[in-house]
Amino acid sequence: MPAALVASWADTDQTPRAIVDAKLRPVWMNQAARSQLERRRDVELREGTLSTTNSAYQGALASFVAGCDRELSGFCLPCDDGDGHVLFRGQEIEHSDGRYFGLIFYRSGSEFSARYADLDTVFQLTQSEHRVLQQMIGGYTADEISNNLRVSIETTRSHIRQIYLKLNVTSREGLFSRIRPYRM
């Protein structure tokens, strides 16, 4: 029963995760991985094997997986549509039946959205400050945030000052350094 509980819990994770054998055949994957592979954007299941949609990259993926050891390693492939990369993190999983590999994969392009744990609660941000912070995390300038949220630039700057004060930082660089541990 514990293995079923672990699998059920892991299935709720929004990050695509899979365990594959040495021939890239999936042994297990969570719902996020199944959904990503069904989209057939950059990676897919082809004849029961984890494959790149662009066959020119299949050898590189296979080499990456075969080269994984017990230390977590990374690998990236360009997306077919030119919008970022597919990022892979892989690690060999020790098992008496053979070599297995745990993989995490996701796209880095415009559809990527970083998730952070309860920044509003941790730093006691108002709802408006939290919305501004989310825009800042998305890389928007104060002017763009003002336009996106349909508030004045003065209001946006006031929220940014309050965010900096509550997070005890003096710059965007400091802000990103401060929230890094809360990234999920």
Coordinates of N, CA and C in Angstrom, one line a residue:
M1 N 0.8 -1.2 0.0 CA 0.0 0.0 0.0 C 0.8 1.3 0.0
P2 N 2.0 1.4 0.7 CA 2.7 2.6 0.7 C 3.2 3.1 -0.7
A3 N 3.5 2.1 -1.6 CA 4.0 2.5 -2.9 C 2.8 3.1 -3.7
A4 N 1.6 2.6 -3.5 CA 0.4 3.1 -4.1 C 0.1 4.5 -3.6
L5 N 0.3 4.8 -2.3 CA 0.1 6.1 -1.8 C 1.1 7.1 -2.3
V6 N 2.4 6.7 -2.4 CA 3.4 7.5 -3.0 C 3.1 7.9 -4.5
A7 N 2.7 6.9 -5.2 CA 2.4 7.1 -6.6 C 1.2 8.0 -6.8
S8 N 0.2 7.9 -5.9 CA -1.0 8.7 -5.9 C -0.6 10.1 -5.6
W9 N 0.2 10.3 -4.6 CA 0.6 11.7 -4.2 C 1.5 12.3 -5.3
A10 N 2.4 11.6 -5.9 CA 3.3 12.1 -6.9 C 2.5 12.5 -8.2
D11 N 1.3 11.8 -8.4 CA 0.5 12.1 -9.5 C -0.1 13.5 -9.5
T12 N -0.2 14.1 -8.3 CA -0.8 15.4 -8.2 C 0.3 16.5 -8.5
D13 N 1.5 16.2 -8.6 CA 2.6 17.2 -8.9 C 2.4 17.7 -10.3
Q14 N 2.5 19.0 -10.4 CA 2.4 19.7 -11.7 C 3.6 19.6 -12.6
T15 N 4.7 19.2 -12.1 CA 5.9 19.0 -12.8 C 5.9 17.6 -13.5
P16 N 6.1 17.6 -14.8 CA 6.2 16.2 -15.5 C 7.4 15.4 -14.9
R17 N 7.0 14.2 -14.4 CA 8.0 13.3 -13.8 C 7.8 11.9 -14.4
A18 N 8.9 11.2 -14.7 CA 8.8 9.9 -15.2 C 10.0 9.1 -14.8
I19 N 9.7 7.8 -14.7 CA 10.8 6.8 -14.5 C 10.9 6.0 -15.7
V20 N 12.1 5.9 -16.3 CA 12.3 5.1 -17.5 C 13.4 4.1 -17.3
D21 N 13.3 3.1 -18.2 CA 14.4 2.1 -18.1 C 15.5 2.5 -19.1
A22 N 16.6 1.7 -19.2 CA 17.7 2.1 -20.0 C 17.4 2.2 -21.5
K23 N 16.2 1.7 -21.9 CA 15.8 1.8 -23.3 C 14.8 3.0 -23.5
L24 N 14.7 3.8 -22.5 CA 13.7 4.9 -22.5 C 12.3 4.5 -22.5
R25 N 12.0 3.3 -22.0 CA 10.6 2.9 -21.9 C 10.1 3.3 -20.5
P26 N 9.0 4.0 -20.5 CA 8.4 4.5 -19.2 C 8.0 3.3 -18.3
V27 N 8.4 3.3 -17.1 CA 8.0 2.4 -16.1 C 6.8 3.0 -15.2
W28 N 7.0 4.3 -15.0 CA 6.0 5.1 -14.3 C 6.1 6.5 -14.8
M29 N 4.9 7.2 -14.8 CA 4.9 8.7 -15.0 C 3.7 9.3 -14.3
N30 N 3.8 10.5 -13.9 CA 2.7 11.2 -13.3 C 1.8 11.8 -14.3
Q31 N 0.7 12.3 -13.9 CA -0.3 12.9 -14.8 C 0.3 14.0 -15.7
A32 N 1.1 14.9 -15.0 CA 1.7 16.0 -15.7 C 2.5 15.5 -16.9
A33 N 3.3 14.4 -16.7 CA 4.1 13.9 -17.8 C 3.2 13.3 -18.9
R34 N 2.2 12.5 -18.5 CA 1.3 11.9 -19.5 C 0.7 13.0 -20.3
S35 N 0.2 14.1 -19.7 CA -0.4 15.2 -20.4 C 0.6 15.9 -21.4
Q36 N 1.9 16.1 -20.9 CA 2.9 16.7 -21.7 C 3.2 15.9 -22.9
L37 N 3.3 14.6 -22.7 CA 3.6 13.7 -23.8 C 2.5 13.5 -24.8
E38 N 1.2 13.6 -24.3 CA 0.1 13.6 -25.2 C 0.0 14.8 -26.1
R39 N 0.6 15.9 -25.7 CA 0.6 17.1 -26.5 C 1.5 17.0 -27.7
R40 N 2.5 16.1 -27.6 CA 3.4 15.8 -28.7 C 4.1 17.1 -29.1
R41 N 4.5 17.9 -28.1 CA 5.3 19.1 -28.4 C 6.7 18.8 -27.8
D42 N 7.6 18.5 -28.7 CA 9.0 18.3 -28.4 C 9.4 16.9 -27.8
V43 N 8.5 16.4 -27.0 CA 8.7 15.0 -26.5 C 7.4 14.3 -26.6
E44 N 7.5 13.0 -26.8 CA 6.3 12.2 -27.0 C 6.6 10.7 -26.6
L45 N 5.6 9.9 -26.6 CA 5.8 8.5 -26.5 C 5.6 7.9 -27.9
R46 N 6.7 7.3 -28.4 CA 6.6 6.7 -29.8 C 7.0 5.2 -29.7
E47 N 6.0 4.4 -30.0 CA 6.2 2.9 -29.9 C 6.7 2.5 -28.5
G48 N 6.0 3.2 -27.5 CA 6.3 2.8 -26.1 C 7.6 3.3 -25.6
T49 N 8.2 4.3 -26.3 CA 9.5 4.8 -25.9 C 9.5 6.3 -25.8
L50 N 10.1 6.9 -24.7 CA 10.2 8.3 -24.6 C 11.0 8.8 -25.7
S51 N 10.5 9.7 -26.6 CA 11.2 10.2 -27.8 C 11.0 11.7 -28.0
T52 N 12.0 12.2 -28.7 CA 11.9 13.6 -29.1 C 11.1 13.6 -30.4
T53 N 10.2 14.7 -30.6 CA 9.4 14.8 -31.8 C 10.3 15.0 -33.0
N54 N 11.5 15.7 -32.8 CA 12.5 15.9 -33.8 C 13.5 14.8 -33.7
S55 N 13.5 13.8 -34.6 CA 14.3 12.6 -34.5 C 15.8 13.0 -34.4
A56 N 16.2 14.2 -34.9 CA 17.6 14.6 -34.9 C 18.1 14.7 -33.4
Y57 N 17.2 14.8 -32.4 CA 17.6 15.0 -31.0 C 17.5 13.7 -30.2
Q58 N 17.0 12.6 -30.8 CA 16.7 11.4 -30.1 C 18.0 10.8 -29.5
G59 N 19.1 10.8 -30.3 CA 20.4 10.3 -29.9 C 20.9 11.0 -28.7
A60 N 20.8 12.4 -28.7 CA 21.3 13.2 -27.6 C 20.5 12.9 -26.3
L61 N 19.2 12.7 -26.5 CA 18.3 12.4 -25.3 C 18.8 11.0 -24.7
A62 N 18.9 10.0 -25.6 CA 19.3 8.7 -25.2 C 20.7 8.7 -24.5
S63 N 21.6 9.5 -25.1 CA 23.0 9.6 -24.4 C 22.9 10.3 -23.1
F64 N 22.1 11.3 -23.0 CA 21.9 12.0 -21.7 C 21.4 11.0 -20.6
V65 N 20.4 10.2 -20.9 CA 19.8 9.3 -20.0 C 20.8 8.2 -19.6
A66 N 21.5 7.7 -20.6 CA 22.5 6.6 -20.4 C 23.6 7.1 -19.5
G67 N 23.9 8.4 -19.6 CA 25.0 8.9 -18.8 C 24.7 9.4 -17.4
C68 N 23.4 9.3 -17.1 CA 22.9 9.7 -15.8 C 23.5 8.8 -14.7
D69 N 23.9 9.3 -13.6 CA 24.3 8.5 -12.5 C 23.5 8.9 -11.3
R70 N 24.0 8.7 -10.1 CA 23.3 8.9 -8.9 C 23.2 10.4 -8.5
E71 N 24.1 11.2 -9.2 CA 24.0 12.7 -9.0 C 23.0 13.3 -10.0
L72 N 22.2 14.2 -9.6 CA 21.3 14.8 -10.5 C 22.0 15.6 -11.6
S73 N 21.6 15.4 -12.8 CA 22.3 16.2 -13.9 C 21.2 16.8 -14.8
G74 N 21.6 17.7 -15.7 CA 20.7 18.4 -16.5 C 21.1 18.4 -18.0
F75 N 20.1 18.6 -18.8 CA 20.2 18.6 -20.3 C 19.1 19.4 -20.9
C76 N 19.4 20.1 -22.0 CA 18.3 20.8 -22.7 C 18.4 20.7 -24.2
L77 N 17.2 20.7 -24.8 CA 17.1 20.6 -26.2 C 16.3 21.8 -26.7
P78 N 16.6 22.4 -27.8 CA 15.8 23.5 -28.3 C 14.4 23.0 -28.7
C79 N 13.4 23.8 -28.4 CA 12.0 23.5 -28.8 C 11.8 23.6 -30.3
D80 N 11.0 22.7 -30.8 CA 10.8 22.7 -32.3 C 10.3 24.0 -32.8
D81 N 9.4 24.7 -32.0 CA 8.8 26.0 -32.4 C 9.7 27.2 -32.1
G82 N 10.9 27.0 -31.6 CA 11.9 28.1 -31.4 C 11.6 28.8 -30.1
D83 N 10.6 28.4 -29.3 CA 10.2 29.1 -28.1 C 10.8 28.5 -26.9
G84 N 12.1 28.7 -26.7 CA 12.8 28.1 -25.5 C 13.4 26.8 -25.7
H85 N 13.5 26.0 -24.6 CA 14.1 24.7 -24.6 C 13.3 23.7 -23.8
V86 N 13.5 22.5 -24.0 CA 12.9 21.5 -23.1 C 14.1 21.1 -22.2
L87 N 13.8 21.3 -20.9 CA 14.8 21.1 -19.9 C 14.6 19.7 -19.2
F88 N 15.6 19.0 -19.1 CA 15.5 17.6 -18.5 C 16.4 17.6 -17.3
R89 N 16.0 17.0 -16.2 CA 16.8 16.7 -15.1 C 16.7 15.2 -14.9
G90 N 17.8 14.6 -14.7 CA 17.8 13.1 -14.6 C 18.7 12.6 -13.6
Q91 N 18.4 11.4 -13.1 CA 19.2 10.8 -12.0 C 18.9 9.3 -12.1
E92 N 20.0 8.5 -12.0 CA 19.8 7.0 -11.9 C 19.2 6.6 -10.6
I93 N 18.3 5.7 -10.7 CA 17.6 5.1 -9.5 C 18.2 3.7 -9.3
E94 N 18.7 3.5 -8.2 CA 19.3 2.2 -7.9 C 18.2 1.1 -7.7
H95 N 18.3 0.0 -8.5 CA 17.3 -1.0 -8.3 C 18.0 -2.4 -8.8
S96 N 17.6 -3.4 -8.1 CA 18.3 -4.7 -8.4 C 17.9 -5.3 -9.7
D97 N 16.8 -4.8 -10.3 CA 16.3 -5.4 -11.6 C 17.0 -4.8 -12.8
G98 N 17.8 -3.7 -12.6 CA 18.5 -3.1 -13.8 C 18.6 -1.6 -13.5
R99 N 18.9 -0.9 -14.6 CA 19.1 0.6 -14.5 C 17.8 1.3 -14.8
Y100 N 17.4 2.2 -14.0 CA 16.2 3.0 -14.1 C 16.6 4.5 -13.9
F101 N 15.9 5.4 -14.5 CA 16.2 6.8 -14.4 C 15.0 7.6 -14.1
G102 N 15.1 8.5 -13.1 CA 14.1 9.4 -12.8 C 14.3 10.7 -13.6
L103 N 13.3 11.1 -14.3 CA 13.4 12.3 -15.2 C 12.3 13.3 -14.8
I104 N 12.7 14.6 -14.9 CA 11.8 15.7 -14.8 C 12.0 16.5 -16.1
F105 N 11.0 16.9 -16.7 CA 11.1 17.7 -18.0 C 10.0 18.7 -18.1
Y106 N 10.4 19.9 -18.7 CA 9.4 20.9 -18.9 C 10.0 21.9 -19.9
R107 N 9.2 22.7 -20.5 CA 9.6 23.7 -21.5 C 9.9 25.0 -20.8
S108 N 10.9 25.7 -21.3 CA 11.4 27.0 -20.7 C 10.8 28.2 -21.4
G109 N 10.1 28.1 -22.4 CA 9.6 29.2 -23.2 C 8.5 30.0 -22.6
S110 N 7.7 30.6 -23.4 CA 6.7 31.6 -22.9 C 5.6 30.9 -22.1
E111 N 5.4 29.6 -22.2 CA 4.4 29.0 -21.4 C 4.9 28.6 -20.0
F112 N 6.2 28.8 -19.8 CA 6.7 28.4 -18.5 C 6.2 29.5 -17.4
S113 N 5.9 29.0 -16.3 CA 5.5 29.9 -15.2 C 6.1 29.3 -13.9
A114 N 6.9 30.1 -13.3 CA 7.5 29.7 -12.0 C 6.5 29.7 -10.9
R115 N 6.5 28.8 -10.0 CA 5.6 28.8 -8.9 C 6.4 29.0 -7.6
Y116 N 5.8 29.8 -6.7 CA 6.4 30.1 -5.4 C 5.4 29.7 -4.3
A117 N 6.0 29.3 -3.2 CA 5.1 28.9 -2.1 C 4.7 30.1 -1.2
D118 N 3.4 30.4 -1.3 CA 2.8 31.4 -0.3 C 3.6 32.6 0.0
L119 N 4.1 33.3 -1.0 CA 4.8 34.5 -0.8 C 4.0 35.6 -0.1
D120 N 2.7 35.6 -0.4 CA 1.8 36.6 0.2 C 1.7 36.4 1.7
T121 N 1.6 35.2 2.1 CA 1.5 34.8 3.5 C 2.8 35.0 4.3
V122 N 3.9 34.5 3.7 CA 5.2 34.5 4.3 C 5.6 36.0 4.6
F123 N 5.4 36.9 3.6 CA 5.9 38.2 3.7 C 4.8 39.2 4.0
Q124 N 3.6 38.7 4.4 CA 2.5 39.5 4.8 C 2.1 40.6 3.7
L125 N 2.0 40.2 2.5 CA 1.7 41.1 1.4 C 0.2 41.2 1.2
T126 N -0.2 42.4 0.8 CA -1.6 42.6 0.5 C -1.9 41.9 -0.8
Q127 N -3.2 41.8 -1.1 CA -3.5 41.1 -2.4 C -3.0 41.9 -3.6
S128 N -3.0 43.2 -3.5 CA -2.5 44.1 -4.6 C -1.0 43.9 -4.7
E129 N -0.3 43.9 -3.6 CA 1.2 43.8 -3.6 C 1.6 42.4 -4.2
H130 N 0.8 41.4 -3.8 CA 1.1 40.0 -4.3 C 0.9 40.0 -5.8
R131 N -0.1 40.7 -6.4 CA -0.3 40.7 -7.8 C 0.9 41.4 -8.5
V132 N 1.3 42.5 -7.9 CA 2.5 43.2 -8.5 C 3.7 42.3 -8.4
L133 N 3.9 41.6 -7.3 CA 5.1 40.7 -7.1 C 5.0 39.6 -8.2
Q134 N 3.9 39.1 -8.5 CA 3.7 38.1 -9.5 C 4.1 38.6 -10.9
Q135 N 3.8 39.8 -11.1 CA 4.2 40.5 -12.4 C 5.7 40.7 -12.4
M136 N 6.2 41.1 -11.3 CA 7.7 41.3 -11.3 C 8.4 40.0 -11.5
I137 N 7.9 38.9 -10.9 CA 8.5 37.6 -11.1 C 8.4 37.2 -12.6
G138 N 7.3 37.6 -13.3 CA 7.2 37.4 -14.7 C 8.1 38.2 -15.6
G139 N 8.9 39.1 -15.0 CA 9.8 39.9 -15.7 C 9.3 41.2 -16.2
Y140 N 8.2 41.7 -15.8 CA 7.6 42.9 -16.3 C 8.2 44.1 -15.6
T141 N 8.3 45.2 -16.3 CA 8.8 46.5 -15.8 C 7.6 47.1 -15.0
A142 N 7.9 48.2 -14.3 CA 6.9 48.9 -13.5 C 5.8 49.5 -14.5
D143 N 6.3 50.0 -15.6 CA 5.3 50.5 -16.6 C 4.4 49.4 -17.2
E144 N 5.0 48.3 -17.5 CA 4.2 47.2 -18.0 C 3.2 46.6 -16.9
I145 N 3.7 46.6 -15.7 CA 2.8 46.1 -14.6 C 1.6 47.1 -14.4
S146 N 1.9 48.4 -14.5 CA 0.9 49.4 -14.4 C -0.2 49.2 -15.5
N147 N 0.3 48.9 -16.7 CA -0.6 48.7 -17.8 C -1.4 47.4 -17.7
N148 N -0.7 46.3 -17.3 CA -1.3 45.0 -17.1 C -2.4 45.0 -16.1
L149 N -2.1 45.7 -15.0 CA -3.0 45.7 -13.8 C -4.0 46.8 -13.9
R150 N -3.8 47.7 -14.9 CA -4.7 48.9 -15.1 C -4.8 49.8 -13.8
V151 N -3.6 50.1 -13.3 CA -3.4 51.0 -12.2 C -2.4 52.0 -12.6
S152 N -2.3 53.1 -11.9 CA -1.4 54.2 -12.2 C 0.0 53.7 -11.9
I153 N 1.0 54.4 -12.6 CA 2.4 54.0 -12.3 C 2.8 54.4 -10.9
E154 N 2.2 55.4 -10.3 CA 2.4 55.8 -8.9 C 2.0 54.7 -8.0
T155 N 0.8 54.1 -8.2 CA 0.3 53.0 -7.4 C 1.2 51.8 -7.5
T156 N 1.6 51.5 -8.7 CA 2.6 50.4 -9.0 C 3.9 50.6 -8.2
R157 N 4.4 51.8 -8.3 CA 5.7 52.1 -7.6 C 5.5 52.0 -6.1
S158 N 4.4 52.5 -5.6 CA 4.1 52.4 -4.2 C 4.1 50.9 -3.7
H159 N 3.4 50.1 -4.5 CA 3.4 48.6 -4.2 C 4.8 48.0 -4.2
I160 N 5.6 48.4 -5.2 CA 6.9 47.9 -5.3 C 7.8 48.3 -4.1
R161 N 7.6 49.6 -3.7 CA 8.3 50.0 -2.5 C 7.9 49.2 -1.2
Q162 N 6.6 49.0 -1.1 CA 6.1 48.2 0.0 C 6.6 46.7 0.0
I163 N 6.7 46.2 -1.2 CA 7.2 44.8 -1.4 C 8.7 44.8 -0.9
Y164 N 9.5 45.7 -1.4 CA 10.9 45.8 -1.0 C 11.0 45.9 0.5
L165 N 10.2 46.8 1.1 CA 10.3 47.0 2.5 C 9.9 45.7 3.3
K166 N 8.9 45.0 2.9 CA 8.4 43.8 3.5 C 9.4 42.6 3.3
L167 N 10.1 42.6 2.2 CA 11.1 41.6 1.9 C 12.5 42.0 2.4
N168 N 12.6 43.2 2.9 CA 13.9 43.7 3.3 C 15.0 43.7 2.2
V169 N 14.6 44.2 1.0 CA 15.5 44.2 -0.1 C 15.5 45.7 -0.6
T170 N 16.5 45.9 -1.5 CA 16.6 47.3 -2.1 C 16.6 47.3 -3.6
S171 N 16.5 46.1 -4.2 CA 16.6 46.0 -5.7 C 15.9 44.7 -6.1
R172 N 15.6 44.7 -7.4 CA 15.0 43.5 -8.0 C 16.0 42.3 -7.8
E173 N 17.2 42.5 -8.0 CA 18.2 41.4 -7.8 C 18.1 40.9 -6.3
G174 N 18.0 41.8 -5.4 CA 17.8 41.3 -4.0 C 16.5 40.6 -3.8
L175 N 15.4 41.1 -4.5 CA 14.1 40.5 -4.4 C 14.2 39.0 -4.9
F176 N 14.8 38.8 -6.0 CA 14.9 37.5 -6.6 C 15.7 36.6 -5.7
S177 N 16.8 37.1 -5.2 CA 17.6 36.3 -4.3 C 16.8 35.9 -3.0
R178 N 16.0 36.9 -2.5 CA 15.2 36.6 -1.3 C 14.1 35.6 -1.5
I179 N 13.5 35.5 -2.7 CA 12.4 34.6 -2.9 C 12.8 33.3 -3.5
R180 N 14.1 33.2 -3.9 CA 14.6 31.9 -4.5 C 14.3 30.7 -3.7
P181 N 14.5 30.7 -2.3 CA 14.2 29.5 -1.6 C 12.7 29.0 -1.6
Y182 N 11.8 29.9 -2.0 CA 10.4 29.6 -2.0 C 9.9 29.1 -3.3
R183 N 10.8 29.0 -4.2 CA 10.4 28.4 -5.5 C 10.1 26.9 -5.4
M184 N 9.0 26.6 -6.0 CA 8.6 25.1 -5.9 C 9.0 24.4 -7.2

